[in-house]
GROMACS .gro file of C-alpha atoms in nm:
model
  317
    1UNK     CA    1  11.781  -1.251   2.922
    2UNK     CA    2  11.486  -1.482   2.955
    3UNK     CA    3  11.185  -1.452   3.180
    4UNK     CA    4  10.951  -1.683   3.339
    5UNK     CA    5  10.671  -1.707   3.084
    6UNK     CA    6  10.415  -1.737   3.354
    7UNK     CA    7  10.506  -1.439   3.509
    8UNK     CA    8  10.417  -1.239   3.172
    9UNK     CA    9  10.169  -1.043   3.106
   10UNK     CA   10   9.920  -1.173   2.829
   11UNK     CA   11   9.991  -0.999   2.497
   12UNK     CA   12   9.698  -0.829   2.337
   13UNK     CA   13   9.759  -0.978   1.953
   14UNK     CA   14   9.559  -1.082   1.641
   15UNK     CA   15   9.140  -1.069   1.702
   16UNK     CA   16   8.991  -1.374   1.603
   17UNK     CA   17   8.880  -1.220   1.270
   18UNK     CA   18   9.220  -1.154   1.162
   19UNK     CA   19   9.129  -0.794   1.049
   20UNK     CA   20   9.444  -0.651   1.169
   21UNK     CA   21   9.829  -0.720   1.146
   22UNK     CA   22   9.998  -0.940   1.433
   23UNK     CA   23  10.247  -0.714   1.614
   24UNK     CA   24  10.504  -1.030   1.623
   25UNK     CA   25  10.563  -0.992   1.255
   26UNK     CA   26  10.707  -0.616   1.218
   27UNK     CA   27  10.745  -0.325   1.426
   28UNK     CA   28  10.433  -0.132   1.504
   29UNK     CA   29  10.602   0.171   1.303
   30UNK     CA   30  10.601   0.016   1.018
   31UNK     CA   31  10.213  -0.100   1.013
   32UNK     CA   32   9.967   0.036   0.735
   33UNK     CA   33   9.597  -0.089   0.619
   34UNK     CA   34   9.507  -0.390   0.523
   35UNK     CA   35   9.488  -0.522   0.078
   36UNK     CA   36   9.293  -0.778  -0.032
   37UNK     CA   37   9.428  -1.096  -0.162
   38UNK     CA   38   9.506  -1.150  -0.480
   39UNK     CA   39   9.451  -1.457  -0.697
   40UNK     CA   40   9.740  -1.707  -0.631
   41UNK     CA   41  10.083  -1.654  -0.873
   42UNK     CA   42  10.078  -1.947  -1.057
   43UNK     CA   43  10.453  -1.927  -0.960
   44UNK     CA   44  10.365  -2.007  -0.636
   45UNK     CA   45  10.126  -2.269  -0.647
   46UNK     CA   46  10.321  -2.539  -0.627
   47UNK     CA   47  10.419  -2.460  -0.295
   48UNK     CA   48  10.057  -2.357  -0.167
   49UNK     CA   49   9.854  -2.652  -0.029
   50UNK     CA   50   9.512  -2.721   0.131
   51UNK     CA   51   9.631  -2.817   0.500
   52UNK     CA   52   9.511  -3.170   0.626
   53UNK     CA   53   9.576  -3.340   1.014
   54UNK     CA   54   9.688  -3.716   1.040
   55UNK     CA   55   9.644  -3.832   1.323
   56UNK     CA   56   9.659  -4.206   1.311
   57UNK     CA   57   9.881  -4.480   1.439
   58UNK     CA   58   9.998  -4.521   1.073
   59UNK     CA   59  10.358  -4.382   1.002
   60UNK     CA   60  10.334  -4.150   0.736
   61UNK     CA   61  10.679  -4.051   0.483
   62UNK     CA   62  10.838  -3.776   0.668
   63UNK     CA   63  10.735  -3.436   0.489
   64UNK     CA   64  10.359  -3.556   0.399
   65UNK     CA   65  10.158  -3.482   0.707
   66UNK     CA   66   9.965  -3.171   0.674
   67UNK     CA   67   9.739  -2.971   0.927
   68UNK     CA   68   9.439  -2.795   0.893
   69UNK     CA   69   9.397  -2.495   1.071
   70UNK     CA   70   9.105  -2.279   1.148
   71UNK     CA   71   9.115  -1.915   1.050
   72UNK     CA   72   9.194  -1.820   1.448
   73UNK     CA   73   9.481  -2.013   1.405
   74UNK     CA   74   9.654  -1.917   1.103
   75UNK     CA   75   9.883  -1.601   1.071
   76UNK     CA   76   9.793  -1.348   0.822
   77UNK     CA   77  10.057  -1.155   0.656
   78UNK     CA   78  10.111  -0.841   0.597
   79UNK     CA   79   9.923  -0.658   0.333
   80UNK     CA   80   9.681  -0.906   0.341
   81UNK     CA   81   9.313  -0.961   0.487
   82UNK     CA   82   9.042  -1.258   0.510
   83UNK     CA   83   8.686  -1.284   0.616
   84UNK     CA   84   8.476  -1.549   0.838
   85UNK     CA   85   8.378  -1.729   0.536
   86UNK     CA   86   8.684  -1.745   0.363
   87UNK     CA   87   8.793  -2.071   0.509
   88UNK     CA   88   8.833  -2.295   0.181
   89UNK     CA   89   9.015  -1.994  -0.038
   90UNK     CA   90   9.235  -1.842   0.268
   91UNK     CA   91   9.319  -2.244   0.313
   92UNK     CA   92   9.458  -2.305  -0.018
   93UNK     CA   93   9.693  -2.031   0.037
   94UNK     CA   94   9.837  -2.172   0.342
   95UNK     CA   95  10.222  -2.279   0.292
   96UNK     CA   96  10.270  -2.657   0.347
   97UNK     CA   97  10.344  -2.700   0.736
   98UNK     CA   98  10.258  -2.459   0.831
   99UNK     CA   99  10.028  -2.154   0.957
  100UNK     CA  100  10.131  -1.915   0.700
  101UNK     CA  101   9.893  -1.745   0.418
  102UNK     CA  102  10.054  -1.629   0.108
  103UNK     CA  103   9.992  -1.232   0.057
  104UNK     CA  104  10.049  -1.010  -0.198
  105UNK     CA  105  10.401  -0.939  -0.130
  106UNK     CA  106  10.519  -1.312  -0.184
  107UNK     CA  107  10.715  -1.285  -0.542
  108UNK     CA  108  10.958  -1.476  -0.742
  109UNK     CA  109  11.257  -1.342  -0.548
  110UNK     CA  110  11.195  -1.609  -0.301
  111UNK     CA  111  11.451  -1.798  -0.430
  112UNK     CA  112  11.828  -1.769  -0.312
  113UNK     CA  113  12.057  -1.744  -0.614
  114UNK     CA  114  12.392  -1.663  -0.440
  115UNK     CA  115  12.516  -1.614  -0.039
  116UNK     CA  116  12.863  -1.561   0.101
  117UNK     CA  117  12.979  -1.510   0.457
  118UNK     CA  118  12.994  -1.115   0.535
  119UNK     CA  119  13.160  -1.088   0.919
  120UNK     CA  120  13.133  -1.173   1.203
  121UNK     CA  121  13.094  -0.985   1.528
  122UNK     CA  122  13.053  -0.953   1.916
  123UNK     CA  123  12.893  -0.651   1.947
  124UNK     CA  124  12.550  -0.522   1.783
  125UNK     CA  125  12.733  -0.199   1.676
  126UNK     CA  126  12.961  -0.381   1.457
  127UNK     CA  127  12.748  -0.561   1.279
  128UNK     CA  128  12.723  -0.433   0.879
  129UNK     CA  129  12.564  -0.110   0.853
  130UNK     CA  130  12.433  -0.131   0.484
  131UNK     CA  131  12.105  -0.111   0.580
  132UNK     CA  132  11.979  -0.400   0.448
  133UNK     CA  133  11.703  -0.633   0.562
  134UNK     CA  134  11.798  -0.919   0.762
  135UNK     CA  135  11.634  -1.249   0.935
  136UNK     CA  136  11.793  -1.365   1.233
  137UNK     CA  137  11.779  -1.738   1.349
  138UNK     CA  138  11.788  -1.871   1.703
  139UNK     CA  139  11.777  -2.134   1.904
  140UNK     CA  140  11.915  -2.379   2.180
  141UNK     CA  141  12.228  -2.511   2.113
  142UNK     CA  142  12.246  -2.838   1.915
  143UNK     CA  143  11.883  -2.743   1.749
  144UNK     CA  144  12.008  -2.755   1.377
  145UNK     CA  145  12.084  -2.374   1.330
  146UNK     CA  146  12.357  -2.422   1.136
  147UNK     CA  147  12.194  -2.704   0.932
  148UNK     CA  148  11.910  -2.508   0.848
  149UNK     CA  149  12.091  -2.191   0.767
  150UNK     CA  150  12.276  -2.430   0.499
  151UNK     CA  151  11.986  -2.580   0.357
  152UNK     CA  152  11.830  -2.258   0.295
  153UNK     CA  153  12.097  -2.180   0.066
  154UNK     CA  154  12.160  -2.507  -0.062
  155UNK     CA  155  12.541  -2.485   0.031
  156UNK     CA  156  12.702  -2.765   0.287
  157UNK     CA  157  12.914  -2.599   0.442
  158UNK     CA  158  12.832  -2.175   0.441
  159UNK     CA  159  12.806  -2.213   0.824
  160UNK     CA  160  12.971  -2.460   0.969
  161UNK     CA  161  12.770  -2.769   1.151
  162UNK     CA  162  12.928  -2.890   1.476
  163UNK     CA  163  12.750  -3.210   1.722
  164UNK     CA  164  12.916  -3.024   2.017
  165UNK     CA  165  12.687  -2.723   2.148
  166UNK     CA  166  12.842  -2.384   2.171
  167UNK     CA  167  13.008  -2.366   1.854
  168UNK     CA  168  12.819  -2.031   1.763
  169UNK     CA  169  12.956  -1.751   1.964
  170UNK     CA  170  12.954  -1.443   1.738
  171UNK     CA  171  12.668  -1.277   1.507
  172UNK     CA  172  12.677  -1.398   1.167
  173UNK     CA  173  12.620  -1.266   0.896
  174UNK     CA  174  12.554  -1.421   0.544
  175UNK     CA  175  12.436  -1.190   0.295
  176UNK     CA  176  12.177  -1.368   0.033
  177UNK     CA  177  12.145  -1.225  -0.341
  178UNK     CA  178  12.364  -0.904  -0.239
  179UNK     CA  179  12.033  -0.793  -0.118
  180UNK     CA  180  11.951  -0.911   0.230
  181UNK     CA  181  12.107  -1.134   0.548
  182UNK     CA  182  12.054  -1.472   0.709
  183UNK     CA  183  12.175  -1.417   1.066
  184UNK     CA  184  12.317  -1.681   1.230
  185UNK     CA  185  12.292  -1.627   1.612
  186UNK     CA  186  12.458  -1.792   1.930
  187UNK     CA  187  12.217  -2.063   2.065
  188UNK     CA  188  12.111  -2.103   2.428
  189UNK     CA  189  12.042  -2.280   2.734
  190UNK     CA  190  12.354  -2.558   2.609
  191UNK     CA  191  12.427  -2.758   2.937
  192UNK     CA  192  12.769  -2.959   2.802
  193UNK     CA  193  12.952  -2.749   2.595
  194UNK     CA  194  13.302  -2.636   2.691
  195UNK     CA  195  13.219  -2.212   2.686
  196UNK     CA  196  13.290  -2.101   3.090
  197UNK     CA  197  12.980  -1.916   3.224
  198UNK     CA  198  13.087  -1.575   3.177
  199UNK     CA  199  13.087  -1.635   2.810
  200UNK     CA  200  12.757  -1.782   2.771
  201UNK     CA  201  12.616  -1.464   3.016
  202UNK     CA  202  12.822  -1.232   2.739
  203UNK     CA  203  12.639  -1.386   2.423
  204UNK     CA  204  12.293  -1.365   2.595
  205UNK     CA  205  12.351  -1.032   2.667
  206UNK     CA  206  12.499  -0.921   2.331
  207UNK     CA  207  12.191  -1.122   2.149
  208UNK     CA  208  11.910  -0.945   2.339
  209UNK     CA  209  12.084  -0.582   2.245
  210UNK     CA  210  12.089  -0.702   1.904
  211UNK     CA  211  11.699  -0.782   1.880
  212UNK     CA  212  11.633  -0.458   2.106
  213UNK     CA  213  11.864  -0.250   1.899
  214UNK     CA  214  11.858  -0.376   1.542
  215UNK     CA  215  11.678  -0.148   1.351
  216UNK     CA  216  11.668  -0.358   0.992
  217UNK     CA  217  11.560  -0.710   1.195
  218UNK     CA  218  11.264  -0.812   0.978
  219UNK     CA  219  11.205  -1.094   1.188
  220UNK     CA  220  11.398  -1.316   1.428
  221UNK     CA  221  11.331  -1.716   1.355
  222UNK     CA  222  11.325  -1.904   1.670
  223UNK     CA  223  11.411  -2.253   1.627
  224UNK     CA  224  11.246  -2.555   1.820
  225UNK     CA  225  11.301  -2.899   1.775
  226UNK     CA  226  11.027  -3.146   1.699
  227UNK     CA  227  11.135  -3.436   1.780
  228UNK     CA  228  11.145  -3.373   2.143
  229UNK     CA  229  10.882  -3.296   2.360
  230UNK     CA  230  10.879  -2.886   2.430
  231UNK     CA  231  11.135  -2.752   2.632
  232UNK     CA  232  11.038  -2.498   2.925
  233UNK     CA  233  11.342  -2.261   2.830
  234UNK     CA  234  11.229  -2.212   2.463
  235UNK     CA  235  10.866  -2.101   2.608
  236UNK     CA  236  11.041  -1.857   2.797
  237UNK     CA  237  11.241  -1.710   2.531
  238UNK     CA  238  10.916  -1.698   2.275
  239UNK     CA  239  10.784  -1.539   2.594
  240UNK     CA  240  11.056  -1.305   2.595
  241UNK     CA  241  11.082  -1.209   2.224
  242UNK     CA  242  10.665  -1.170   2.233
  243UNK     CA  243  10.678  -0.918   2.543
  244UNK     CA  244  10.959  -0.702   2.385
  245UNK     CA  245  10.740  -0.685   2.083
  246UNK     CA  246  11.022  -0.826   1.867
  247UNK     CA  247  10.878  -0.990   1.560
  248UNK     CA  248  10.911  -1.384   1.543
  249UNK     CA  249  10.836  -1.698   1.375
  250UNK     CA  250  10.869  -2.017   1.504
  251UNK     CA  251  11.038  -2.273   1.274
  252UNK     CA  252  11.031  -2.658   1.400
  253UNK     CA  253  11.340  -2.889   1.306
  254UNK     CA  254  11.376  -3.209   1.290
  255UNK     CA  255  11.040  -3.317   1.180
  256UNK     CA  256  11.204  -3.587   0.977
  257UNK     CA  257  11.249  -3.774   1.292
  258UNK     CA  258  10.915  -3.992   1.316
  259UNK     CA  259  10.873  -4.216   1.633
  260UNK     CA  260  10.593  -4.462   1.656
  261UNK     CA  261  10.379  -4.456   1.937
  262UNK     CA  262  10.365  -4.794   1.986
  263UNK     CA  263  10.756  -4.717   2.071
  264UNK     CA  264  10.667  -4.429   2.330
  265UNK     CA  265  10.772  -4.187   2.118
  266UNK     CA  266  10.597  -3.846   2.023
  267UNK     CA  267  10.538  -3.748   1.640
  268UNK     CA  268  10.699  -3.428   1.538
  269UNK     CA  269  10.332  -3.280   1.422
  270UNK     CA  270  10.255  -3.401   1.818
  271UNK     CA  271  10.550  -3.133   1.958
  272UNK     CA  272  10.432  -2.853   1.775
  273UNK     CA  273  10.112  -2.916   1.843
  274UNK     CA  274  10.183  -2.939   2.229
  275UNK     CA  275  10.401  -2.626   2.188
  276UNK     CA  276  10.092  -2.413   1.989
  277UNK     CA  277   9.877  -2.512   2.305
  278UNK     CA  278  10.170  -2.438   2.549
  279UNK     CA  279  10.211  -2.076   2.346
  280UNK     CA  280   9.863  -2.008   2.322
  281UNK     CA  281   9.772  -2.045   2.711
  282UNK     CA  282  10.013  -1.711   2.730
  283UNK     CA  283   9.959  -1.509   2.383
  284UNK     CA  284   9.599  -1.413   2.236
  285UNK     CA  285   9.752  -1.511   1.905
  286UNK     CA  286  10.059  -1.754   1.780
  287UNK     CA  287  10.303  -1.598   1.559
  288UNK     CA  288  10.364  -1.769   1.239
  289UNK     CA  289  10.505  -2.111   1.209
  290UNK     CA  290  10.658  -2.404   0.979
  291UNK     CA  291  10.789  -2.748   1.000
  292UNK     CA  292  11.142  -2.831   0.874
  293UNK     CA  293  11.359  -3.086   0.822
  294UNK     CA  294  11.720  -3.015   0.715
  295UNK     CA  295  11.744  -3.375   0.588
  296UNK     CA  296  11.511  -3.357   0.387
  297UNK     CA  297  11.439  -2.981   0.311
  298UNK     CA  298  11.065  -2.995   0.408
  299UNK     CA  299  11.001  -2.636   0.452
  300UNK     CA  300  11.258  -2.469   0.313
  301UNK     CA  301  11.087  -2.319   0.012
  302UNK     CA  302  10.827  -2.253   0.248
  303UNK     CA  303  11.080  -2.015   0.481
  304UNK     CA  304  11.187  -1.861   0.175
  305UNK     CA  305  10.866  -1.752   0.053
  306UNK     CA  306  10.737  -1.651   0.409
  307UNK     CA  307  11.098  -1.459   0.412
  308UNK     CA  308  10.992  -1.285   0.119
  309UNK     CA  309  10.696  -1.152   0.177
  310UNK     CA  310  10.788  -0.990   0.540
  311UNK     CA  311  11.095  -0.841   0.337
  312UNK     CA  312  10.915  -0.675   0.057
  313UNK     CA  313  10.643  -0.528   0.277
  314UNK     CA  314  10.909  -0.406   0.496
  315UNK     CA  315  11.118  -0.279   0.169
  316UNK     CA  316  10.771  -0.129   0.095
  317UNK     CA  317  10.715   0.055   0.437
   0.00000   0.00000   0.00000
C-alpha cells in the first residue's frame, strides 16, 4: 500500500497566498469559490487563540505551548479566504495547536451529544450505506487510535484500548449524533503483534480500497505520535494518501508526554515540527494539523470543530 515518499512526485497544492482550496481537504468535485470570513461566533471563541512558539529549555504544563505560524503555513478551510496582510485577524482564528483557521462553516454542532457502535466490517462494500459523512482515523499500531476515538466522544470504553498492537482488524464504524461516523481503521507497520503476515497484507489492502472507494470520506485523520521522533513509514503513508489525492489531516498524539532536553529527549512541539519540515521537503503545501493528547484532551474540541466545518461544506456541496 505505501510508497517510498522520495520516489513521489511533488504535489502541486496551496499557492503561498492561500487564494485557493488545498486539494488534501475534499475531493476536487466537490470544490466551489472562495467566501470571505466572517466575524468570529462568539460561540467559538473560546476555542480560537492567537498562536505563540516556546522554545526554551523551560518545561511548560502540557497543553500550553502554542505556535505561530505564518500565513504559508496555515491551512485555510473551505469556504474561506485571507489576504497578505491579514496576518493578526487570520491568526486569531487559528484553533489552539494547530494550523487550522476557523471558516464560515464551523457551527455549534461541533459538539458530540450521543455515539454508539454501528458494525463492523472487512470489506469496503459492507460498510453502512446511509450515505452519511464520515472521518476516518489512522495510524501505526499502538499510536492511541482507540484512545483518541474515545476521547472525542467522551466515552471510556466506545472502542476498545488494547497495549498490544493489532487489536484493530476490521472498519469501524461509530455513528456520532445519528448524523455522521468516526471510523476507526486498522493501524500499520506493527512489528510485535501476534496477526500472521497474510492478515496484516489483507487489512492494508482492504484500507487503501476503502480511501480509494469511499465516496462519503470527508477526510481521513492520520495519526502520528509526538513523543517520538518521526517515523519513515508514516511519511510514506502521508505520501501515499497526498498522491492519491485523498483528503487528510494530520493529528499528533501524545503531546502530553514532555521530555527535557537536558534528558535527551525531544519535545512533542519538536516532532511535529521535524515532521512539517520532513512533509514539506515533498508537498508544496501541508495539510491541516493539531496536537492532542488523550490524557488530557488537548485538542479535542479543536478536532471537533475542524470536523465540523469540512462536514458542513461537504453537506453543502
Amino acid at each position: 500500500m505505501l510508497l517510498h515518499h522520495r520516489l513521489l512526485p511533488r504535489l502541486l497544492l496551496l499557492p503561498s497566498t492561500h487564494t485557493s482550496t488545498s486539494p488534501l481537504l475534499l475531493r476536487p468535485s466537490r470544490f466551489s469559490p472562495r467566501l470571505s470570513l466572517p466575524p468570529r461566533s462568539s460561540a467559538l471563541s473560546n476555542l480560537a487563540a492567537t498562536q505563540t512558539v516556546e522554545h526554551s529549555d523551560a518545561e511548560a504544563a502540557p497543553g500550553e505551548v502554542q505556535v505561530q505560524l505564518p500565513l504559508d503555513r496555515l491551512f485555510v478551510p473551505p469556504g474561506a479566504s485571507v489576504a497578505a496582510g491579514d496576518q493578526e485577524a487570520v491568526s486569531a482564528r487559528v484553533l489552539k495547536g494547530s494550523n487550522i483557521v476557523l471558516g464560515p462553516y464551523a457551527r455549534g454542532d461541533a459538539q458530540v451529544v450521543n455515539a454508539d457502535f454501528v458494525k463492523s466490517s472487512v470489506r469496503p462494500e459492507d460498510c453502512p450505506r446511509d450515505g452519511l459523512p464520515e472521518f476516518a482515523l489512522v495510524g501505526r499500531s499502538n499510536v492511541g487510535k482507540s484512545s483518541l476515538l474515545n476521547s472525542l466522544v467522551r466515552r471510556k470504553r466506545l472502542a476498545l484500548t488494547s497495549k498490544k498492537p493489532g487489536k484493530t482488524q476490521c472498519i469501524n464504524h461509530f455513528k456520532v449524533n445519528d448524523s455522521w461516523y468516526l471510523v476507526d481503521l486498522p493501524g500499520y507497520g506493527y512489528e510485535y503483534a501476534s496477526a500472521p503476515q497474510e492478515a496484516r497484507t489483507n487489512w492494508d489492502e482492504f484500507t487503501r480500497n476503502y480511501f480509494l472507494s469511499r465516496e462519503n470520506l470527508v477526510s481521513v485523520f492520520l495519526l502520528i505520535d509526538a513523543s517520538i521522533p518521526a517515523k519513515k513509514i508514516d511519511l510514506d503513508y502521508a505520501s501515499w494518501l497526498g498522491q492519491n489525492k485523498v483528503p487528510m489531516t494530520l493529528v499528533f498524539t501524545k503531546c502530553d508526554k514532555r521530555k527535557k532536553k537536558k534528558n535527551g529527549g525531544r519535545r512533542p512541539e519538536e516532532n511535529v515540527e521535524t515532521f512539517q519540515n520532513l512533509i514539506r521537503e515533498y508537498f508544496e503545501a501541508a495539510p491541516p494539523w493539531i496536537m492532542t493528547s488523550s490524557v488530557t484532551n488537548q485538542g479535542r474540541d479543536e478536532i471537533l470543530l475542524h470536523m465540523s466545518q469540512l462536514r458542513n461544506y461537504w453537506l453543502k456541496h
